[in-house]
Coordinates of C-alpha atoms (C1' of nucleotides) in Angstrom, one line a residue:
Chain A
X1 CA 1.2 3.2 -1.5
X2 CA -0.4 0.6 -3.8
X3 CA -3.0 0.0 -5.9
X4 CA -4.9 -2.7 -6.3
X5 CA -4.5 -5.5 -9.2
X6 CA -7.8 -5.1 -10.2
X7 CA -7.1 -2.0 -11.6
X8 CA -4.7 -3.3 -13.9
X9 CA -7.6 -6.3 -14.1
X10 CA -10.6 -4.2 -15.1
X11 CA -8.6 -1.9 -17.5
X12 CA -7.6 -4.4 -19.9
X13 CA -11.5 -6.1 -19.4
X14 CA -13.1 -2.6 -20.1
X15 CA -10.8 -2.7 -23.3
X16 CA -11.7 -6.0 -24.0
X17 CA -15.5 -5.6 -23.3
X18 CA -15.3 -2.2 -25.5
X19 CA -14.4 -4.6 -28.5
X20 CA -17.3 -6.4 -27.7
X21 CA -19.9 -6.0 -31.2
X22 CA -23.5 -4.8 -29.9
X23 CA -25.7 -7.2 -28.2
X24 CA -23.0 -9.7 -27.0
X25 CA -22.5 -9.7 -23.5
X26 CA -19.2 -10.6 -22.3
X27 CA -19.3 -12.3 -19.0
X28 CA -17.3 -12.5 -16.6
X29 CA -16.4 -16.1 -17.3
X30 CA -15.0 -15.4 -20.9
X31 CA -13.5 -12.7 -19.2
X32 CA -11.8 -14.9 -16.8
X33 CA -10.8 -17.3 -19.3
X34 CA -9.2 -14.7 -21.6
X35 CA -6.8 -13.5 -19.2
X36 CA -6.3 -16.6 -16.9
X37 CA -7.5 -14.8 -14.1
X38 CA -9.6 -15.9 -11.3
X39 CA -13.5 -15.9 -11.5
X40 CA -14.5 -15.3 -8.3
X41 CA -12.2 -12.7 -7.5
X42 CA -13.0 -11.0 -10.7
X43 CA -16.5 -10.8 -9.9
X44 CA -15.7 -8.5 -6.9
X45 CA -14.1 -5.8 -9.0
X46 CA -17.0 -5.8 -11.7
X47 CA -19.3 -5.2 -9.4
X48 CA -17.4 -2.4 -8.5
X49 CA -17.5 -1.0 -11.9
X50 CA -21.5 -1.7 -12.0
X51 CA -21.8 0.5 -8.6
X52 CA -19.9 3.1 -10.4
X53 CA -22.1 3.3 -13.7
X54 CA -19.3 2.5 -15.9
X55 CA -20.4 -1.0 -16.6
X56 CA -24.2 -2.4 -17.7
X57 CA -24.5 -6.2 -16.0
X58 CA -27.5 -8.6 -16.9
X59 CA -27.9 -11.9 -15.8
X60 CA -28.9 -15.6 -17.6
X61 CA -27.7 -17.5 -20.1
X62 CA -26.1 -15.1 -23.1
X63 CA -25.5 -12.6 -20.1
X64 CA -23.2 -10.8 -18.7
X65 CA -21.6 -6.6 -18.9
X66 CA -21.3 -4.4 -21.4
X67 CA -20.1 -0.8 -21.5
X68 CA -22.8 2.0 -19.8
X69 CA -21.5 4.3 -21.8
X70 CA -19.8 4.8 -25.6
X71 CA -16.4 4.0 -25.4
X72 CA -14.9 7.5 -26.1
X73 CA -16.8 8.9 -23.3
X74 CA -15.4 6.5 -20.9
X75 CA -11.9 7.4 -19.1
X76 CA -9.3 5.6 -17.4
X77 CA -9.8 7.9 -14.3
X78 CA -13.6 6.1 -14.6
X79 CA -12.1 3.0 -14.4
X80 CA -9.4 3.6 -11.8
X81 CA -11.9 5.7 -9.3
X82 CA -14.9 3.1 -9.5
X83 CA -12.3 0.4 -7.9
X84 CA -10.4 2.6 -5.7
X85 CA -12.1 5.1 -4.6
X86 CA -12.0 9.0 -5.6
X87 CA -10.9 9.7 -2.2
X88 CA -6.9 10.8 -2.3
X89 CA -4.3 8.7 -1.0
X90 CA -2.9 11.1 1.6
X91 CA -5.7 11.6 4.6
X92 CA -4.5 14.8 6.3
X93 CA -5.4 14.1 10.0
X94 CA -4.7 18.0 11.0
X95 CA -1.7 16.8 13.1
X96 CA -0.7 20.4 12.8
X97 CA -3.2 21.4 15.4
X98 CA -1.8 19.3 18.5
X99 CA 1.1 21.8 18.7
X100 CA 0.7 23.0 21.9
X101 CA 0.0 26.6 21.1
X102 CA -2.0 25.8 18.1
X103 CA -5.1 27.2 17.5
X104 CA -7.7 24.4 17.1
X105 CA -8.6 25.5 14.0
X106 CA -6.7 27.2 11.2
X107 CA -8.2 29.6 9.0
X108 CA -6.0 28.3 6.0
X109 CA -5.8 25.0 5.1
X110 CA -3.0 23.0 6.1
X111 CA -0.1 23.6 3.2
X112 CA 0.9 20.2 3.4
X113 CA -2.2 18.5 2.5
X114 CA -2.6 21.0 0.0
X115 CA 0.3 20.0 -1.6
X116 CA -0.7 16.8 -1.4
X117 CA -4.1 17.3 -3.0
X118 CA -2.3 19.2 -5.9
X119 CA 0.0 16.3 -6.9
X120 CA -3.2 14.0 -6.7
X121 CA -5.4 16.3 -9.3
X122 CA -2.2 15.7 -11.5
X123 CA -2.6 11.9 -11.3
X124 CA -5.9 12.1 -11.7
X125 CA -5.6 15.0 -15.1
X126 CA -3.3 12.5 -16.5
X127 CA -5.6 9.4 -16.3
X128 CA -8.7 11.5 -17.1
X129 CA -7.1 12.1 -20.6
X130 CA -6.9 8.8 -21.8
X131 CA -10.5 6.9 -22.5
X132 CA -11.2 3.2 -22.9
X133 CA -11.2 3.5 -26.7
X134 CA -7.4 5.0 -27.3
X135 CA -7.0 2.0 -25.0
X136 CA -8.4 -0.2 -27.3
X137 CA -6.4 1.2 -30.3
X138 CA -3.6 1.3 -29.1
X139 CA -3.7 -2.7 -29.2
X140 CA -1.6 -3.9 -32.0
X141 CA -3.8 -4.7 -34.8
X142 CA -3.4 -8.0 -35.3
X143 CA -4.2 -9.0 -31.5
X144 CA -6.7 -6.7 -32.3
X145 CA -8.3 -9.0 -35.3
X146 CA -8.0 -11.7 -33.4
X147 CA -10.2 -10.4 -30.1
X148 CA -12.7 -9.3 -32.5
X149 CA -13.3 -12.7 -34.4
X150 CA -13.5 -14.5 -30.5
X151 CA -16.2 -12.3 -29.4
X152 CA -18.2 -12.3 -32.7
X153 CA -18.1 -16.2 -32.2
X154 CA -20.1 -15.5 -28.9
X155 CA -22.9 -14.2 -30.8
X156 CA -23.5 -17.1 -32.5
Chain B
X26 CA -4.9 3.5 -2.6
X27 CA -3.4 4.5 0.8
X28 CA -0.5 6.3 2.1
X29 CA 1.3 5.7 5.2
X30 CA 0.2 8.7 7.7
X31 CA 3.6 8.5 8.7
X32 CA 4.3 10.7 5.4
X33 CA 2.3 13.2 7.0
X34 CA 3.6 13.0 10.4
X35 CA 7.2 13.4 8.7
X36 CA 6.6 16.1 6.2
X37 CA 5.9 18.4 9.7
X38 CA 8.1 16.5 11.4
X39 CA 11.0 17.4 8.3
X40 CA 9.4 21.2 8.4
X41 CA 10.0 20.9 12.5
X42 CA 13.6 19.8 12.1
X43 CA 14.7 22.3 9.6
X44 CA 13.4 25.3 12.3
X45 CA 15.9 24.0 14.5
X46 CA 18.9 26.4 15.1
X47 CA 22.5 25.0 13.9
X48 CA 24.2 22.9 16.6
X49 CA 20.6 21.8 18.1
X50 CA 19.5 17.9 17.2
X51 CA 15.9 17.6 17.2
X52 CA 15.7 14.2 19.4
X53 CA 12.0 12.0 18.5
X54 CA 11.2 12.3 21.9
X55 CA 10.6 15.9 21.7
X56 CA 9.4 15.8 18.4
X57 CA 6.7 12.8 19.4
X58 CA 5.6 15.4 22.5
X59 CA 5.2 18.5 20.2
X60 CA 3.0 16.9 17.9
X61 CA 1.6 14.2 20.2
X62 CA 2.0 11.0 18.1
X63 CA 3.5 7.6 19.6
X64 CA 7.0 7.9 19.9
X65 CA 8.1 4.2 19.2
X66 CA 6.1 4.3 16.0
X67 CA 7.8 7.1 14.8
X68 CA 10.7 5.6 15.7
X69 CA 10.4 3.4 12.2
X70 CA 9.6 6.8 10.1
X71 CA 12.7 8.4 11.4
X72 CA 14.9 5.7 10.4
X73 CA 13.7 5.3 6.8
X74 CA 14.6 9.0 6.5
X75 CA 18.0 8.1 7.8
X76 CA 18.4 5.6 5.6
X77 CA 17.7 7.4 2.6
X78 CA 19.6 9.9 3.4
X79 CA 17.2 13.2 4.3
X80 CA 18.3 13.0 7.9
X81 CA 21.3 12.4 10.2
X82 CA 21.3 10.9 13.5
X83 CA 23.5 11.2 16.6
X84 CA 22.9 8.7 19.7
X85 CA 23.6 10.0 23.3
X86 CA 21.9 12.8 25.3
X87 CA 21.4 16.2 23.4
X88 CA 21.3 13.6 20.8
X89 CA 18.6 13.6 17.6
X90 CA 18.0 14.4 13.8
X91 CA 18.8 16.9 12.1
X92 CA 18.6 18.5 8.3
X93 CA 21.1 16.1 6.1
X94 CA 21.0 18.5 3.4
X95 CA 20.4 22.8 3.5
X96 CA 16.0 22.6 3.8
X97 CA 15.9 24.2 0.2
X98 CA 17.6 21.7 -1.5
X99 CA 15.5 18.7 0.6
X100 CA 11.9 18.1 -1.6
X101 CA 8.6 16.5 -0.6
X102 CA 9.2 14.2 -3.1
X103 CA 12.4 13.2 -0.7
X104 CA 10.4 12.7 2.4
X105 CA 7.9 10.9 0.6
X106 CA 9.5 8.7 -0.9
X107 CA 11.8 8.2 1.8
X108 CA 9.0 6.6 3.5
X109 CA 7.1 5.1 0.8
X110 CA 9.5 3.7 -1.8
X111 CA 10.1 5.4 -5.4
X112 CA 8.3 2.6 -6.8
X113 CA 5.0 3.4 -8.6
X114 CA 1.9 2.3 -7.1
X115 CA 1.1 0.5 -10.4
X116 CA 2.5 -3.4 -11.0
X117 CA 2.1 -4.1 -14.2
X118 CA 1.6 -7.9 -14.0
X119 CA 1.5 -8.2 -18.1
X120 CA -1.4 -9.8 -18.0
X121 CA -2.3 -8.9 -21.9
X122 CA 0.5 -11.8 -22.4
X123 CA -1.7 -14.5 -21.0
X124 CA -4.3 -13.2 -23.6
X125 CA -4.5 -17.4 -26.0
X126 CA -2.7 -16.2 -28.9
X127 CA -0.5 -13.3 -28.0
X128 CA 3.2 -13.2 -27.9
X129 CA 5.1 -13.9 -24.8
X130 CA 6.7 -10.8 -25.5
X131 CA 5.5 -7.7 -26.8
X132 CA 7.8 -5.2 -28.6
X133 CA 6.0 -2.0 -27.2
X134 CA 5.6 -1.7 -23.8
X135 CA 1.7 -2.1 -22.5
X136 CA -0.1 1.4 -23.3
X137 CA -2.1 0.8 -19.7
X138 CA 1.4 0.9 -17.8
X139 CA 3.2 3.6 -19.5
X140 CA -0.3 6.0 -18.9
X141 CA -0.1 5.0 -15.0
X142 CA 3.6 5.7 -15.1
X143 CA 3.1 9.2 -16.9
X144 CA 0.5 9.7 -14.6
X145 CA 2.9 8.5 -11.4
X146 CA 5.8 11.0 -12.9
X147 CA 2.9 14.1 -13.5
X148 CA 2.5 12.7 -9.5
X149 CA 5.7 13.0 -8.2
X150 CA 6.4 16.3 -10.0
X151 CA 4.5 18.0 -8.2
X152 CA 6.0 16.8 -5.1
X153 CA 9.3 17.5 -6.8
X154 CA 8.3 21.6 -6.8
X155 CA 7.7 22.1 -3.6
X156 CA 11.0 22.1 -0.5
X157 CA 10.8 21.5 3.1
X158 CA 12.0 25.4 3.2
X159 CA 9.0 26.1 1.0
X160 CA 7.0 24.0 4.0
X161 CA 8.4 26.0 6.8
X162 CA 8.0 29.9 5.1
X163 CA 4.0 28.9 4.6
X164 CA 3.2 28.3 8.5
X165 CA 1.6 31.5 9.7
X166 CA 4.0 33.6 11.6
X167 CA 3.1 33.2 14.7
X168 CA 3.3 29.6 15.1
X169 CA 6.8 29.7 13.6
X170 CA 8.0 32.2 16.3
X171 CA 6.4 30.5 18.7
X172 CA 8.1 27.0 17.7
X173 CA 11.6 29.0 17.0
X174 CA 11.5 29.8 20.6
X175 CA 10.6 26.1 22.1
X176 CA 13.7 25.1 19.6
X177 CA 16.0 27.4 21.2
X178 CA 15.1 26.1 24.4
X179 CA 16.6 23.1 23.9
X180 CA 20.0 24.7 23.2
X181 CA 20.5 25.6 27.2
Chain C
dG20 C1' 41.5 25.3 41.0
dT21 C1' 42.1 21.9 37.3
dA22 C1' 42.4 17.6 34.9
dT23 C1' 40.9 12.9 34.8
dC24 C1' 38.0 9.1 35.4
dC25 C1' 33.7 6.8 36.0
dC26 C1' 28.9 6.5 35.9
dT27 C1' 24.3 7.6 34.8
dA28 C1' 20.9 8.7 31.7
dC29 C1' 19.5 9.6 27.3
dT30 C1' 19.9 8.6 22.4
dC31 C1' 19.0 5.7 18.1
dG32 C1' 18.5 1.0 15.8
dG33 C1' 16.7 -3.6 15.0
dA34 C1' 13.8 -7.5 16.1
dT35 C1' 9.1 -8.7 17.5
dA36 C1' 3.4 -8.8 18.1
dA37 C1' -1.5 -6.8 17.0
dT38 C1' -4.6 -4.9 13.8
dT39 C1' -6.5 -3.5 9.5
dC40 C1' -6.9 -4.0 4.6
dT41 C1' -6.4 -6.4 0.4
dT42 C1' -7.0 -10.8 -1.6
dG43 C1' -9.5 -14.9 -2.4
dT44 C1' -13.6 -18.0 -2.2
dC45 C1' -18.1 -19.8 -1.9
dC46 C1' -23.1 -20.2 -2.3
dG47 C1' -27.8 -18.3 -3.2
dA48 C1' -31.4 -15.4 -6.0
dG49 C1' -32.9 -14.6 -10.4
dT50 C1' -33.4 -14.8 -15.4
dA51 C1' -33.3 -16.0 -20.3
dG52 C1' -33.3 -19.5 -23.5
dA53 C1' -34.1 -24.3 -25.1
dG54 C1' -36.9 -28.2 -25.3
dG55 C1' -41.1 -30.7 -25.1
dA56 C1' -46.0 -31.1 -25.0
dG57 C1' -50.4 -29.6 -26.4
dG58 C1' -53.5 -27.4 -29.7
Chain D
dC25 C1' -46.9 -26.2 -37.9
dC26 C1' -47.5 -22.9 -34.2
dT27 C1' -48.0 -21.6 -29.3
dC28 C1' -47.5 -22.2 -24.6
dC29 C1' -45.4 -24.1 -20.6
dT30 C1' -41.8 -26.0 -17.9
dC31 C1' -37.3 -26.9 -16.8
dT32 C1' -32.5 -26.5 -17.0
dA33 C1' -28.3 -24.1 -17.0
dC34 C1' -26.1 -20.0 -16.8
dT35 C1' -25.7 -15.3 -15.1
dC36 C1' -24.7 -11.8 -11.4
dG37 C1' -24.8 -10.3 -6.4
dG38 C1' -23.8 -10.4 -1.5
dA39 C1' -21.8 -12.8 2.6
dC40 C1' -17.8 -15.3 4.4
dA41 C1' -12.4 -16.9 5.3
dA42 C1' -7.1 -16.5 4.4
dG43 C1' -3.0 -13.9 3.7
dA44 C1' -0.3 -9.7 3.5
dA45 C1' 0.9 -5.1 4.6
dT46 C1' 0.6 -1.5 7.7
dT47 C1' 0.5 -0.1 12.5
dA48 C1' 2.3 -0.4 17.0
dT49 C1' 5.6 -1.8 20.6
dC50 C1' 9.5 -3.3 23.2
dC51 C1' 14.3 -4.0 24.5
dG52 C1' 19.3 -3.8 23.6
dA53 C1' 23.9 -1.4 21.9
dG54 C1' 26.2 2.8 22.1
dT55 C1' 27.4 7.5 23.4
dA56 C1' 27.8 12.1 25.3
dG57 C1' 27.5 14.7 29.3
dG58 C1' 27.8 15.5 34.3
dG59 C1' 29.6 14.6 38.7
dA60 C1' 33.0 13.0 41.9
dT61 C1' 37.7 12.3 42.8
dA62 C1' 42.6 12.8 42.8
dC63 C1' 46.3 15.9 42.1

DNA sequence: GTATCCCTACTCGGATAATTCTTGTCCGAGTAGAGGAGG
DNA sequence: CCTCCTCTACTCGGACAAGAATTATCCGAGTAGGGATAC
């Protein structure tokens, strides 16, 4: 089980695009740069995020993404799901019903996956309660400052 | 985001196991024919569940797995793991350190990675609740007296 | 009839390929802005 | 000086390779049980 680095990618670029002031665009080239990450690769995973409706792209000069939505309406679980999918990790195949014996189907579903499906609403609960802006403010403020004054400069 | 299927092929395997009568080892060939999967494959799954300690092996005919542990003290979170690795699905790659500007080291640890970590413990709690004896009691009757008997069988 | 020995057949364990998915990259379509020319 | 046009440069989006992890397989080391043999 693993997730993807572009989650850990577009989290801390949603939090970085949610500083962004209104009417800057922030694309994915200042993105790139800011984190030392590679463009091209980078450009998969916002795409990603603009399928889902959590990101706003435009192109041309001055372009690039903002956030679809305020900042507080915006959860991590948004984030996570538009790059990895909402489907759960565990993809019950109904082995139960090649016993030999076994009725082929059950009327109740299998316990196992329902276990399984359980722990995943958990993960998911937990990640729905944060949004993109307590991860912005959680930032230290002086990093904070300092993002702020870098994107105003874009306006320019 | 993708598990093994061999976590699901080994929680019913585990549940299969833990019906078998004391004295009876469970060998994967028999266990690969009740549930129809490919018995070299499951070959691996079996071993990591060796290795971490959920099962024991003996070689030789009337050879197999059993329980290493009574089935209410063996968890999901056990077999899982066992097959998966404890480690959470989330790398944090610190990538907020590459950010020009911020320190190589933070003193508080990166908000993004302790949320995915609560969210990996909420995951793995719910895992933690449930035993393979839990497992075995929820199969509808039936079935389980019907699988007791095929058990037994082997015991000739 | 009983104990011993040998041999067969079955078991698990580790090392080895094939396939799928993630990762990584590139180039093309489209657009906004700047600059120059004309009025 | 203002307006319009053209052109450039920058943007995102989709299609195309490389690498890694999962999936799948095979064969060898070892052991327990059964059968034959000797007593």
């Amino acid at each position: 089980m693993k997730l993807s680095q572009g989650v850990e990618w577009m989290l801390h670029g949603v939090g970085l695009i949610a500083q962004a002031p209104d009417g800057v665009w922030v694309s994915r080239r200042v993105l790139a740069e800011h984190y030392r990450l590679p463009e091209a690769y980078l450009a998969k995973h916002l795409k990603s995020l603009v399928r889902a409706g959590v990101l706003v792209a435009t192109p041309g000069p001055s372009g690039g993404f903002r956030l679809a939505r305020p900042a507080a309406e915006i959860t991590a679980l948004d984030v996570v799901e538009a790059i990895e999918g909402s489907a759960s990790p565990f993809a019950c195949q109904e082995i139960r019903t090649r016993v030999p014996g076994a009725p082929a189907a059950y009327r109740r579903p299998c316990a196992i996956s329902s276990m399984m499906d359980r722990a995943h609403q958990a993960w998911r609960s937990e990640l729905r309660q944060v949004t993109v802006l307590d991860i912005v403010q959680m930032a230290p403020g002086p990093i904070r400052e300092r993002t702020a004054a870098r994107l105003a400069a874009l306006a320019k």
